[in-house]
Amino acid sequence: MLLRFLLRRLLYVVPMVLVTTLVVFSLILLIPGNPALALLGENATEEKIAQLNHQLGLDQPIYVQYADWLVRALHGDLGRSLFTGEIVSSAIGTRVGVTLQLVVFAMLIAILVGMFFAIISVIRPNSWLDYIARLIAMLGTAVPNFWLAMLLVFLFSVKMKWLPATGFVSITENPGKFLENAVMPAISLGAFGAAQITRQLRSSLLEVLDADYIRTAYAKGLGLWGVIWKHGLRNSFVPVVTTIGLLFGSLLGATVVVETLFAIPGMGQLAVSSILQRDFPMLQGVVLVMVILVLAINFITDVIYAIVDPRIEY
């Protein structure tokens, strides 16, 4: 049954990728500005602009351009940058690892912090610990990540000079430098996720800990921490898995702002520069990779459901 469900979900991925990329491809082409004009300069003649548009295929209908791009993409050819001439797949390949490292680090912070505050809140409901945990969760939801990023830079880079304000070092090159450079961007990204996980897990834990089998566990002599770890978290983590899966896509989108603020050479920064330069092939490649990453995470989330709770019926 589980295998049939997973195969069906894999089949859903194909039309989802096609529809999503078609919509995004069409919207990208509607961005104000002409790549040919950006390449040739404002003094270019209409004849030269029309000639370059023809060479780039930008004078074709959108469905023709999309079909041509899709066929080449299926063969691994995402084209070349209109401005640098760099192969799009190579440019994305050098940057996708940077973005994934940052997003995974941010997700780890969000999960650990969210679980910590949710458990503390549940242990003493309606106490000052509970109020502090809920206040932090509310602030994490309300504070924009770009404002939090600027605040962290001001405090830890400008005032205290503890951490570098910009730059990035891969964890495979130097784990210590990676933590030093990535901790502020990861906190900026993960604060919203930590707030969401805190609220979701707290609500779910309170509901689970009020069940009859929890009272039976107490009656058998199991302590509070034993009940939480053995019964509470396992049975309340299914909705949290959904939250984590959705957060991954949100964090990928948020890297556009955070990577730009911290000058991190990831896909978010690449997307921003592509938009500003009207570099359509590069932007289309970035969007395609991000869509595939989000769909892959959604598929993995479905698999985790069965691991967390085998009773789920598909």
Coordinates of N, CA and C in Angstrom, one line a residue, residues 111-243:
I111 N 14.2 23.6 14.1 CA 13.7 22.4 14.7 C 14.1 22.3 16.2
L112 N 15.4 22.5 16.5 CA 15.9 22.4 17.9 C 15.3 23.5 18.8
V113 N 15.3 24.7 18.3 CA 14.7 25.8 19.1 C 13.2 25.7 19.3
G114 N 12.6 25.3 18.2 CA 11.1 25.1 18.3 C 10.7 24.0 19.3
M115 N 11.4 22.9 19.2 CA 11.2 21.8 20.1 C 11.5 22.2 21.6
F116 N 12.6 22.9 21.8 CA 12.9 23.3 23.1 C 11.8 24.2 23.8
F117 N 11.4 25.2 23.1 CA 10.4 26.1 23.6 C 9.0 25.4 23.7
A118 N 8.7 24.5 22.8 CA 7.4 23.8 22.9 C 7.4 22.9 24.1
I119 N 8.4 22.2 24.3 CA 8.5 21.3 25.5 C 8.5 22.0 26.8
I120 N 9.3 23.1 26.9 CA 9.2 23.9 28.1 C 7.8 24.5 28.3
S121 N 7.2 24.9 27.3 CA 5.9 25.5 27.4 C 4.8 24.5 27.9
V122 N 5.0 23.2 27.4 CA 4.0 22.2 27.8 C 4.3 21.7 29.2
I123 N 5.5 21.7 29.7 CA 5.8 21.2 31.0 C 5.1 22.0 32.1
R124 N 5.2 23.3 31.9 CA 4.5 24.3 32.8 C 3.5 25.1 32.1
P125 N 2.3 24.6 31.7 CA 1.4 25.4 31.0 C 0.8 26.6 31.8
N126 N 0.7 27.7 31.2 CA 0.2 29.0 31.8 C 1.1 29.5 32.9
S127 N 2.4 29.1 32.9 CA 3.3 29.6 33.8 C 4.1 30.7 33.1
W128 N 5.1 31.3 33.8 CA 5.9 32.4 33.1 C 6.8 31.8 32.0
L129 N 7.2 30.5 32.1 CA 7.9 29.8 31.1 C 7.1 29.7 29.8
D130 N 5.8 29.3 30.0 CA 4.9 29.2 28.9 C 4.7 30.6 28.2
Y131 N 4.5 31.6 29.0 CA 4.3 32.9 28.4 C 5.5 33.4 27.7
I132 N 6.7 33.1 28.2 CA 7.9 33.5 27.5 C 8.0 32.8 26.2
A133 N 7.8 31.5 26.2 CA 7.8 30.7 25.0 C 6.8 31.2 23.9
R134 N 5.6 31.5 24.3 CA 4.6 32.0 23.4 C 5.0 33.4 22.9
L135 N 5.6 34.2 23.7 CA 6.1 35.5 23.3 C 7.2 35.4 22.2
I136 N 8.1 34.5 22.5 CA 9.2 34.3 21.5 C 8.6 33.8 20.2
A137 N 7.7 32.9 20.3 CA 7.0 32.3 19.1 C 6.3 33.5 18.3
M138 N 5.6 34.3 19.0 CA 4.9 35.4 18.3 C 5.9 36.4 17.7
L139 N 7.0 36.7 18.4 CA 8.0 37.6 17.8 C 8.7 37.0 16.6
G140 N 9.0 35.7 16.6 CA 9.6 35.0 15.5 C 8.7 35.0 14.3
T141 N 7.4 35.0 14.5 CA 6.5 35.1 13.3 C 6.3 36.5 12.8
A142 N 6.4 37.5 13.7 CA 6.1 38.9 13.4 C 7.3 39.7 12.8
V143 N 8.5 39.3 13.2 CA 9.7 40.1 12.8 C 10.2 39.6 11.5
P144 N 10.3 40.5 10.5 CA 10.8 40.1 9.1 C 12.2 39.6 9.2
N145 N 12.5 38.7 8.3 CA 13.9 38.1 8.4 C 15.0 39.1 8.0
F146 N 14.6 40.1 7.1 CA 15.6 41.1 6.7 C 15.9 42.0 7.8
W147 N 14.9 42.4 8.6 CA 15.1 43.3 9.8 C 16.0 42.6 10.8
L148 N 15.6 41.3 11.1 CA 16.4 40.5 12.1 C 17.9 40.4 11.6
A149 N 18.1 40.2 10.3 CA 19.4 40.0 9.8 C 20.2 41.3 10.0
M150 N 19.6 42.5 9.7 CA 20.3 43.7 9.9 C 20.6 44.0 11.4
L151 N 19.7 43.6 12.3 CA 19.9 43.7 13.7 C 21.1 42.9 14.2
L152 N 21.1 41.6 13.7 CA 22.2 40.7 14.0 C 23.6 41.3 13.6
V153 N 23.6 41.8 12.3 CA 24.8 42.4 11.8 C 25.3 43.6 12.7
F154 N 24.3 44.4 13.0 CA 24.6 45.6 13.8 C 25.2 45.2 15.2
L155 N 24.6 44.2 15.8 CA 25.0 43.8 17.2 C 26.3 43.0 17.1
F156 N 26.4 41.9 16.3 CA 27.5 41.0 16.4 C 28.7 41.3 15.5
S157 N 28.4 42.1 14.5 CA 29.5 42.5 13.5 C 30.0 43.9 13.7
V158 N 29.1 44.9 13.8 CA 29.5 46.3 13.9 C 29.9 46.6 15.3
K159 N 29.0 46.3 16.3 CA 29.3 46.7 17.7 C 30.3 45.7 18.4
M160 N 30.0 44.4 18.4 CA 30.9 43.5 19.2 C 32.0 43.0 18.3
K161 N 31.9 43.0 17.0 CA 32.9 42.5 16.1 C 33.3 41.0 16.4
W162 N 32.2 40.2 16.7 CA 32.4 38.8 16.9 C 32.3 38.0 15.7
L163 N 31.5 38.4 14.7 CA 31.2 37.6 13.6 C 31.4 38.4 12.3
P164 N 31.8 37.8 11.2 CA 31.9 38.6 9.9 C 30.5 38.9 9.4
A165 N 30.4 40.1 8.8 CA 29.1 40.6 8.3 C 28.7 39.9 7.0
T166 N 29.7 39.6 6.2 CA 29.4 39.0 4.9 C 30.4 37.8 4.6
G167 N 30.1 37.1 3.5 CA 30.9 36.0 3.1 C 30.4 34.7 3.5
F168 N 31.0 33.6 2.9 CA 30.6 32.3 3.1 C 31.7 31.3 2.9
V169 N 31.8 30.3 3.8 CA 32.8 29.2 3.6 C 32.1 27.9 3.7
S170 N 32.3 27.0 2.7 CA 31.6 25.7 2.8 C 32.0 24.9 4.0
I171 N 31.1 24.1 4.5 CA 31.3 23.3 5.6 C 32.4 22.2 5.3
T172 N 32.5 21.8 4.0 CA 33.4 20.8 3.6 C 34.9 21.4 3.6
E173 N 35.0 22.7 3.5 CA 36.3 23.3 3.4 C 36.8 23.6 4.9
N174 N 36.0 24.2 5.7 CA 36.4 24.6 7.0 C 35.1 24.7 7.9
P175 N 34.8 23.6 8.7 CA 33.5 23.6 9.5 C 33.5 24.8 10.4
G176 N 34.6 25.2 11.0 CA 34.6 26.3 12.0 C 34.3 27.6 11.3
K177 N 34.9 27.9 10.1 CA 34.6 29.1 9.4 C 33.2 29.1 8.9
F178 N 32.7 27.9 8.5 CA 31.3 27.8 8.1 C 30.3 28.3 9.2
L179 N 30.5 27.8 10.4 CA 29.6 28.2 11.5 C 29.8 29.7 11.7
E180 N 31.0 30.2 11.7 CA 31.2 31.6 11.9 C 30.5 32.5 10.9
N181 N 30.5 32.1 9.7 CA 29.9 32.9 8.6 C 28.4 32.6 8.5
A182 N 28.0 31.4 8.8 CA 26.6 31.0 8.5 C 25.6 31.2 9.6
V183 N 26.1 31.4 10.9 CA 25.2 31.4 12.0 C 24.2 32.5 12.0
M184 N 24.6 33.8 11.6 CA 23.7 34.9 11.5 C 22.7 34.7 10.4
P185 N 23.1 34.4 9.2 CA 22.1 34.1 8.1 C 21.1 33.0 8.5
A186 N 21.7 31.9 9.1 CA 20.8 30.8 9.5 C 19.8 31.2 10.5
I187 N 20.2 32.0 11.5 CA 19.2 32.5 12.5 C 18.2 33.3 11.9
S188 N 18.6 34.2 11.0 CA 17.7 35.1 10.3 C 16.6 34.3 9.5
L189 N 17.1 33.2 8.9 CA 16.1 32.3 8.1 C 15.3 31.5 9.1
G190 N 15.9 30.9 10.1 CA 15.3 29.9 11.0 C 14.4 30.5 12.0
A191 N 14.4 31.8 12.3 CA 13.6 32.3 13.4 C 12.1 32.1 13.1
F192 N 11.7 32.4 11.9 CA 10.3 32.2 11.6 C 9.9 30.7 11.7
G193 N 10.8 29.8 11.2 CA 10.5 28.4 11.3 C 10.4 27.9 12.7
A194 N 11.3 28.4 13.6 CA 11.3 28.1 15.0 C 10.0 28.5 15.7
A195 N 9.5 29.7 15.3 CA 8.2 30.1 15.8 C 7.0 29.2 15.4
Q196 N 7.0 28.8 14.1 CA 6.0 28.0 13.6 C 6.0 26.6 14.3
I197 N 7.2 26.0 14.4 CA 7.3 24.7 15.0 C 6.9 24.8 16.5
T198 N 7.3 25.9 17.2 CA 6.9 26.0 18.6 C 5.4 26.0 18.8
R199 N 4.7 26.8 18.0 CA 3.3 26.9 18.1 C 2.6 25.6 17.7
Q200 N 3.1 24.9 16.6 CA 2.4 23.7 16.2 C 2.7 22.6 17.1
L201 N 3.9 22.4 17.6 CA 4.3 21.3 18.5 C 3.6 21.5 19.9
R202 N 3.6 22.7 20.3 CA 3.0 23.0 21.6 C 1.5 22.6 21.6
S203 N 0.8 23.1 20.6 CA -0.6 22.7 20.5 C -0.8 21.2 20.4
S204 N 0.0 20.6 19.6 CA -0.2 19.1 19.4 C 0.2 18.4 20.7
L205 N 1.2 18.8 21.3 CA 1.6 18.1 22.6 C 0.6 18.2 23.7
L206 N 0.0 19.4 23.8 CA -1.1 19.6 24.8 C -2.2 18.7 24.5
E207 N -2.6 18.5 23.3 CA -3.7 17.6 22.9 C -3.4 16.2 23.2
V208 N -2.1 15.8 22.9 CA -1.7 14.4 23.1 C -1.6 14.1 24.6
L209 N -1.0 15.0 25.3 CA -0.8 14.7 26.8 C -2.1 14.7 27.6
D210 N -3.2 15.1 26.9 CA -4.5 15.0 27.6 C -5.2 13.7 27.3
A211 N -4.6 12.8 26.5 CA -5.3 11.6 26.1 C -5.3 10.5 27.3
D212 N -6.1 9.5 27.1 CA -6.3 8.5 28.2 C -5.0 7.7 28.3
Y213 N -4.4 7.3 27.2 CA -3.2 6.4 27.3 C -2.0 7.1 28.0
I214 N -2.0 8.5 28.0 CA -1.0 9.2 28.7 C -1.2 9.1 30.2
R215 N -2.5 9.1 30.7 CA -2.8 8.9 32.1 C -2.4 7.5 32.5
T216 N -2.6 6.6 31.6 CA -2.3 5.2 31.9 C -0.8 5.1 32.1
A217 N 0.0 5.8 31.2 CA 1.5 5.7 31.3 C 1.9 6.3 32.7
Y218 N 1.3 7.4 33.1 CA 1.6 8.0 34.4 C 1.3 7.0 35.5
A219 N 0.1 6.3 35.4 CA -0.3 5.3 36.4 C 0.7 4.1 36.5
K220 N 1.3 3.8 35.4 CA 2.3 2.7 35.4 C 3.7 3.2 36.0
G221 N 3.8 4.5 36.4 CA 5.0 4.9 37.0 C 6.0 5.7 36.1
L222 N 5.6 5.9 34.9 CA 6.4 6.6 33.9 C 6.4 8.1 34.3
G223 N 7.6 8.7 34.4 CA 7.8 10.1 34.7 C 7.4 11.0 33.6
L224 N 7.4 12.3 33.9 CA 7.0 13.4 32.9 C 7.9 13.3 31.7
W225 N 9.2 13.3 31.9 CA 10.1 13.3 30.7 C 9.9 12.0 29.9
G226 N 9.7 10.9 30.6 CA 9.5 9.7 29.9 C 8.3 9.7 29.1
V227 N 7.2 10.3 29.6 CA 5.9 10.3 28.9 C 6.1 11.2 27.6
I228 N 6.8 12.4 27.8 CA 7.0 13.3 26.7 C 7.8 12.6 25.6
W229 N 9.0 12.0 25.9 CA 9.9 11.5 24.9 C 9.3 10.2 24.3
K230 N 8.7 9.3 25.1 CA 8.3 8.0 24.6 C 6.9 8.1 23.9
H231 N 6.0 8.9 24.4 CA 4.7 8.9 23.9 C 4.3 10.3 23.2
G232 N 4.6 11.4 24.0 CA 4.2 12.7 23.5 C 4.7 13.1 22.2
L233 N 6.0 13.1 22.0 CA 6.7 13.6 20.8 C 6.3 12.7 19.6
R234 N 6.4 11.4 19.8 CA 6.1 10.5 18.7 C 4.7 10.7 18.1
N235 N 3.8 10.9 19.0 CA 2.4 11.0 18.5 C 1.9 12.4 18.1
S236 N 2.7 13.4 18.5 CA 2.4 14.7 18.2 C 3.2 15.3 17.0
F237 N 4.2 14.5 16.5 CA 5.1 15.0 15.6 C 4.7 15.0 14.1
V238 N 3.6 14.2 13.8 CA 3.1 14.1 12.5 C 2.7 15.5 11.9
P239 N 1.9 16.3 12.6 CA 1.6 17.6 12.0 C 2.8 18.5 11.9
V240 N 3.8 18.3 12.8 CA 5.0 19.1 12.8 C 5.8 18.7 11.5
V241 N 5.8 17.5 11.1 CA 6.5 17.1 9.9 C 5.9 17.8 8.7
T242 N 4.6 18.0 8.6 CA 4.0 18.8 7.6 C 4.5 20.3 7.6
T243 N 4.6 20.8 8.8 CA 5.1 22.2 9.0 C 6.6 22.3 8.5

